[in-house]
mmCIF file of C-alpha atoms in Angstrom:
data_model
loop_
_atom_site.group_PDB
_atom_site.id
_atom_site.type_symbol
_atom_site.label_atom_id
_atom_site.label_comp_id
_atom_site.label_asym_id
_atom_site.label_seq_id
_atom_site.Cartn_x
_atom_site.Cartn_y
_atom_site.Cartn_z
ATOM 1 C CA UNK A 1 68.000 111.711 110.886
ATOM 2 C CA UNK A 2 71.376 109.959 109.428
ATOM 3 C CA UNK A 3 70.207 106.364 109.546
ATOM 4 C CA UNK A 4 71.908 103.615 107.859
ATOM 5 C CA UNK A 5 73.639 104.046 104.807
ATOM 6 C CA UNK A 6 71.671 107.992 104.545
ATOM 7 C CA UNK A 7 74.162 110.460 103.302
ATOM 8 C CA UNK A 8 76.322 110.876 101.039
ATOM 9 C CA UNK A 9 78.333 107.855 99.393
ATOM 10 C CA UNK A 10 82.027 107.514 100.707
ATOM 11 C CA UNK A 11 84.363 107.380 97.680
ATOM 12 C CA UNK A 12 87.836 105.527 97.464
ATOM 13 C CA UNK A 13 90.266 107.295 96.312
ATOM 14 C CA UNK A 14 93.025 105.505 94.557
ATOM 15 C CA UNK A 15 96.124 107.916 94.787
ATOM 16 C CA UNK A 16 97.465 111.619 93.666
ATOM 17 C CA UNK A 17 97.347 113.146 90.993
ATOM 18 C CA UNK A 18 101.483 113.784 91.302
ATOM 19 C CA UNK A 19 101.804 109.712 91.344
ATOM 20 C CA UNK A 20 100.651 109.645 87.563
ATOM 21 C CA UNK A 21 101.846 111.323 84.185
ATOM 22 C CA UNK A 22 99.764 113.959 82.636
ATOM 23 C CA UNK A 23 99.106 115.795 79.846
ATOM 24 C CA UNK A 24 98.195 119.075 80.324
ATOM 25 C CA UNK A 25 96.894 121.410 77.440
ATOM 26 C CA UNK A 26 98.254 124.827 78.949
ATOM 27 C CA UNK A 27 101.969 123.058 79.397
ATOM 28 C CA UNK A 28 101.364 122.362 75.139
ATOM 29 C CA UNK A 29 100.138 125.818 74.631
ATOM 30 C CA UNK A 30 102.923 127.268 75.908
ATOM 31 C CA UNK A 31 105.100 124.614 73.944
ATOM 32 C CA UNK A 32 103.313 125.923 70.786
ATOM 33 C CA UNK A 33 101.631 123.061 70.146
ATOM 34 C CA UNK A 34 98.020 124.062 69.946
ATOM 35 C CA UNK A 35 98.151 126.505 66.895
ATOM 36 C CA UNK A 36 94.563 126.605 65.373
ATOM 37 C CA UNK A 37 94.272 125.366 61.917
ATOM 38 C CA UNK A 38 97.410 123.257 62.483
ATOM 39 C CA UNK A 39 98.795 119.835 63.186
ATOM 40 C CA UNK A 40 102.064 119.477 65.365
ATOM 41 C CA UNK A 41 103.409 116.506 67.031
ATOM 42 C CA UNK A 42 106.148 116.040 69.888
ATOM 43 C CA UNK A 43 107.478 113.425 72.034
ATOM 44 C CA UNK A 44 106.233 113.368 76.030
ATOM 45 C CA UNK A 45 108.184 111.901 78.266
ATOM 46 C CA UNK A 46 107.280 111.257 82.051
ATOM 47 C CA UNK A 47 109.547 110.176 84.753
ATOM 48 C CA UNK A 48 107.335 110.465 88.208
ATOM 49 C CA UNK A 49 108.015 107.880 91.020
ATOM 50 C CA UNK A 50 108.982 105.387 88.643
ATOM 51 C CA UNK A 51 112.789 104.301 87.763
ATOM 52 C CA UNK A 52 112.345 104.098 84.208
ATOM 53 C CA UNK A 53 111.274 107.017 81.998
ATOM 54 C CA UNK A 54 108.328 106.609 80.537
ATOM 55 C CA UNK A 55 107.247 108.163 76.693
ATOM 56 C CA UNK A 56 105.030 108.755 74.339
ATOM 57 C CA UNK A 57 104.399 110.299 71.028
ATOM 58 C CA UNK A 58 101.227 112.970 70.605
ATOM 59 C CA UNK A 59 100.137 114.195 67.342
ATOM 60 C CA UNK A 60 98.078 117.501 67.786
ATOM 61 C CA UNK A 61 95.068 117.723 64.734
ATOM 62 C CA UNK A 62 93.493 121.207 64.923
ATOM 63 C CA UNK A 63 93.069 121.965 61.480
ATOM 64 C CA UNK A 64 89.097 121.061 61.401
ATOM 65 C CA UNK A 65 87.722 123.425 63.965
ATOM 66 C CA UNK A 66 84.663 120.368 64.103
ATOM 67 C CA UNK A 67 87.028 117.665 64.982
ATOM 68 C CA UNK A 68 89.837 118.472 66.790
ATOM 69 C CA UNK A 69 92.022 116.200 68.810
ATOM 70 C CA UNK A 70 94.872 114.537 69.863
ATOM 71 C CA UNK A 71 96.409 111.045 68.886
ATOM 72 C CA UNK A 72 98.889 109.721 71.519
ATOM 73 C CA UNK A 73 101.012 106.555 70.774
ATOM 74 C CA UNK A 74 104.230 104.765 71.639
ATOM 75 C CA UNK A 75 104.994 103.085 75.163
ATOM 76 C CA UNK A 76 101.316 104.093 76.433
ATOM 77 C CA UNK A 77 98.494 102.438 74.396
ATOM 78 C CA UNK A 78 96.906 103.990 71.527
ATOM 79 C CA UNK A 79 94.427 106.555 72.617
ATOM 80 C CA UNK A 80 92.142 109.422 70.623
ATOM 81 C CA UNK A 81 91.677 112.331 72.694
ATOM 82 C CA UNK A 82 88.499 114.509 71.075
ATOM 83 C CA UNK A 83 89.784 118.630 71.802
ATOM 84 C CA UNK A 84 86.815 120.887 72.573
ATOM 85 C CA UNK A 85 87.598 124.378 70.888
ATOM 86 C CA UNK A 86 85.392 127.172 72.853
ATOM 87 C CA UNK A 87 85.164 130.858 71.874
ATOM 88 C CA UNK A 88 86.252 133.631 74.074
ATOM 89 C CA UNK A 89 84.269 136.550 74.285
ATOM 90 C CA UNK A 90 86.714 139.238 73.243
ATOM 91 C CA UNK A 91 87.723 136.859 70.305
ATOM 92 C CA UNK A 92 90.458 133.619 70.020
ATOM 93 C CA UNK A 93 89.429 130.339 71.518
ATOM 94 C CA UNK A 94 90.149 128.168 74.415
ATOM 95 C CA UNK A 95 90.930 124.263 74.140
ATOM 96 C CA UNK A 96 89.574 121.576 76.835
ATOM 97 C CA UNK A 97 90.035 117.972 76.356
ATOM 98 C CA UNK A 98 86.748 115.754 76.962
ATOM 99 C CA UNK A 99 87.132 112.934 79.226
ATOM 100 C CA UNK A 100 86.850 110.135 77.401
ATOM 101 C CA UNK A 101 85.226 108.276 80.302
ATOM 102 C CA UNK A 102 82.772 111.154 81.682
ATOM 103 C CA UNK A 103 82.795 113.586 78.472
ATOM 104 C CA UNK A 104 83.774 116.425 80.758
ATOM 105 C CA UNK A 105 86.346 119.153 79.672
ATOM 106 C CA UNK A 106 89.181 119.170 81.879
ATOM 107 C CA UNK A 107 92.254 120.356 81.023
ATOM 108 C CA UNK A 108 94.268 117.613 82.668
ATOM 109 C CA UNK A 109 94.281 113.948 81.655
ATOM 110 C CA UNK A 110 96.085 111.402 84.114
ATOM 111 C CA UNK A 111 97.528 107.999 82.847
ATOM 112 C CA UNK A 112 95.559 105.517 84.919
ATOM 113 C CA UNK A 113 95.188 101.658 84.151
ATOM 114 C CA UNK A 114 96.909 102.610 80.925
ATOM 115 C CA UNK A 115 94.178 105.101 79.878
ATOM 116 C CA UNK A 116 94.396 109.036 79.783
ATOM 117 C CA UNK A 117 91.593 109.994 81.130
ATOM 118 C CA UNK A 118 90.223 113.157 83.942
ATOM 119 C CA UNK A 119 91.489 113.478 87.700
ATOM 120 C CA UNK A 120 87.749 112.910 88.673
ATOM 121 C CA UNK A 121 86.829 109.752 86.523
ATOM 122 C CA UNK A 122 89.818 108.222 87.961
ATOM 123 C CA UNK A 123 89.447 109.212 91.430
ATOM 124 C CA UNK A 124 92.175 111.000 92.316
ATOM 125 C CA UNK A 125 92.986 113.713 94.978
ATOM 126 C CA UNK A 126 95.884 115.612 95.511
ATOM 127 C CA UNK A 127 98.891 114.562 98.271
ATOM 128 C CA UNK A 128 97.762 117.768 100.453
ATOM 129 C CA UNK A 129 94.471 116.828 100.798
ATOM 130 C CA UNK A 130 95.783 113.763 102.919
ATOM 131 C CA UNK A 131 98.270 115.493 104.657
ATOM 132 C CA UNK A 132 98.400 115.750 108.644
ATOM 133 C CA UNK A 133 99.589 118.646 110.573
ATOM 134 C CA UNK A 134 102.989 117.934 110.766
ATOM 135 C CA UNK A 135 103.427 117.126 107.288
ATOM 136 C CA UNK A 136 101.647 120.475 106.372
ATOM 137 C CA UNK A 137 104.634 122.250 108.486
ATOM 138 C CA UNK A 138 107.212 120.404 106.764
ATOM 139 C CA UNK A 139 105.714 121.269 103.463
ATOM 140 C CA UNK A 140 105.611 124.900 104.700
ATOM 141 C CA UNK A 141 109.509 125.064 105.518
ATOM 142 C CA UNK A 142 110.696 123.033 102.412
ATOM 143 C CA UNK A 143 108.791 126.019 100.854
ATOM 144 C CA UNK A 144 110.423 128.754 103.099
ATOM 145 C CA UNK A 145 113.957 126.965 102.342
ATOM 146 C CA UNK A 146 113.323 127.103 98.652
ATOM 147 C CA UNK A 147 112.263 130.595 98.715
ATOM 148 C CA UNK A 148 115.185 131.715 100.236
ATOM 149 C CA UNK A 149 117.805 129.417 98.532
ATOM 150 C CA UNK A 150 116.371 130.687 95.230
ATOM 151 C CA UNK A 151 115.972 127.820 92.896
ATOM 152 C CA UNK A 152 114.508 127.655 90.037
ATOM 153 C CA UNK A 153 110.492 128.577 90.631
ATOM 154 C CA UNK A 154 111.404 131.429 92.967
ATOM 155 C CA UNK A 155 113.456 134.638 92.374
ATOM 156 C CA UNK A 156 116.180 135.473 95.114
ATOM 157 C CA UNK A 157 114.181 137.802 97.721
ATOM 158 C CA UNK A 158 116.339 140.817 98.508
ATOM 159 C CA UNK A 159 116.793 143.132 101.404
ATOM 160 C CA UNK A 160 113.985 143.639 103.903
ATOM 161 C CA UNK A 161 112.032 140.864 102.254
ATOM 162 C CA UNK A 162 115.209 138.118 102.286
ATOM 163 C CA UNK A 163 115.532 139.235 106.271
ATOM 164 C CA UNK A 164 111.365 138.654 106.774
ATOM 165 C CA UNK A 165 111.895 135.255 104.676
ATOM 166 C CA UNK A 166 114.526 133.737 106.718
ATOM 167 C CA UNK A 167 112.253 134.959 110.207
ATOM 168 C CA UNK A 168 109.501 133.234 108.872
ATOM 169 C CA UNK A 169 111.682 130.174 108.477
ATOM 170 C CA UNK A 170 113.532 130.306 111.516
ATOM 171 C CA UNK A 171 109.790 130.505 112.802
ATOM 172 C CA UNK A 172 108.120 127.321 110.416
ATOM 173 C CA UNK A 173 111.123 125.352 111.373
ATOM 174 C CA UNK A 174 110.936 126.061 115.073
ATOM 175 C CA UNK A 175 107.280 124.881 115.243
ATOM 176 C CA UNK A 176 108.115 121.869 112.770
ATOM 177 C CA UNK A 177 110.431 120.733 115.989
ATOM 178 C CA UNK A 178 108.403 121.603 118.417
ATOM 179 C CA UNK A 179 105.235 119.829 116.926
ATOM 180 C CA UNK A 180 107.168 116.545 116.569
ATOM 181 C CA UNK A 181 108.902 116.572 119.871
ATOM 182 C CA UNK A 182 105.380 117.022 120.841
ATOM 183 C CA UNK A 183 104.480 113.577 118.885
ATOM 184 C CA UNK A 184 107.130 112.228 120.263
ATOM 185 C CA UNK A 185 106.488 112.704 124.194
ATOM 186 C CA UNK A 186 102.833 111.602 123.487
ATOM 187 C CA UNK A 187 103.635 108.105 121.830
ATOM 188 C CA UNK A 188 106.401 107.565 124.464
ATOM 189 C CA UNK A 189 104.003 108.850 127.518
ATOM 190 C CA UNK A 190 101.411 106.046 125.726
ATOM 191 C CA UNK A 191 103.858 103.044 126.302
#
């Protein structure tokens, strides 16, 4: 059992998915952009780790049911995007890209190598998924903080639930020290 190269293939994964742009068809539903028997157009623009912002122009073709899709030009190269248009079963449809590498539907398509194409096909995996413990409590109190600070994805928690918010924080934050104190004292008891 588990002899040389038995198993399952290791993969390389070449970064997250919140290191690239994406286009993602429920952010253009709710924009209105995915009327059936329509075609819309509007400007993207992506600014993620990069300095400059980058932007592109997507024209949305949904007036053949048969052929829908999406044509996206400007600082990105020209690309056809083919729009899968599935029935519901209580009536109305639902809209999936398909990969253009794999011909999956995904709803997600991630500028890689200048081509839009799904998380998988490009090998991507999200930045928690390569997190380590203490990172995982750091994420956890940034979270806490935000909650209670209120900004703009969370409402302002109020009364008994503001007071249990700021104990769990005083709590995340207190083992966020004492984890990396406890990093600390290792690497220095290793020299």
């Amino acid at each position: 059992m588990g002899g040389i190269n038995s198993g399952r293939k290791r993969s390389v994964h070449r970064g997250a998915v919140e290191q690239f742009p994406v286009i993602d068809l429920r952010v253009l539903k709710r924009a209105g952009l995915l009327k059936p028997g329509e075609c819309m157009y509007d400007t993207l623009r992506w600014r993620n780790q990069d300095l400059e912002q980058l932007e592109a122009r997507i024209f949305v073709d949904l007036s053949d049911a048969d052929d829908a899709s999406m044509r996206i030009a400007g600082e990105v190269p020209d690309q056809r995007l083919v729009i899968e248009r599935v029935p519901c079963p209580y009536g109305g449809h639902r809209c999936y890209f398909l990969c253009p590498l794999t011909g999956t539907r995904c709803e997600q398509l991630f500028l890689v190598d200048r081509i839009f194409a799904s998380r998988k096909a490009h090998r991507l995996t999200y930045a928690s998924q390569s997190e380590d413990e203490l990172s995982r409590i750091r994420r956890k109190v940034r979270k806490l903080h935000r909650q209670v600070e209120c900004d703009a994805r969370y409402g302002r928690p109020r009364g008994r639930n503001l007071y249990a918010k700021v104990q769990e924080l005083k709590q995340a934050k207190f083992d966020a020290e004492r984890l990396y104190r406890d990093r600390l004292s290792a690497m220095v008891g290793d020299i």
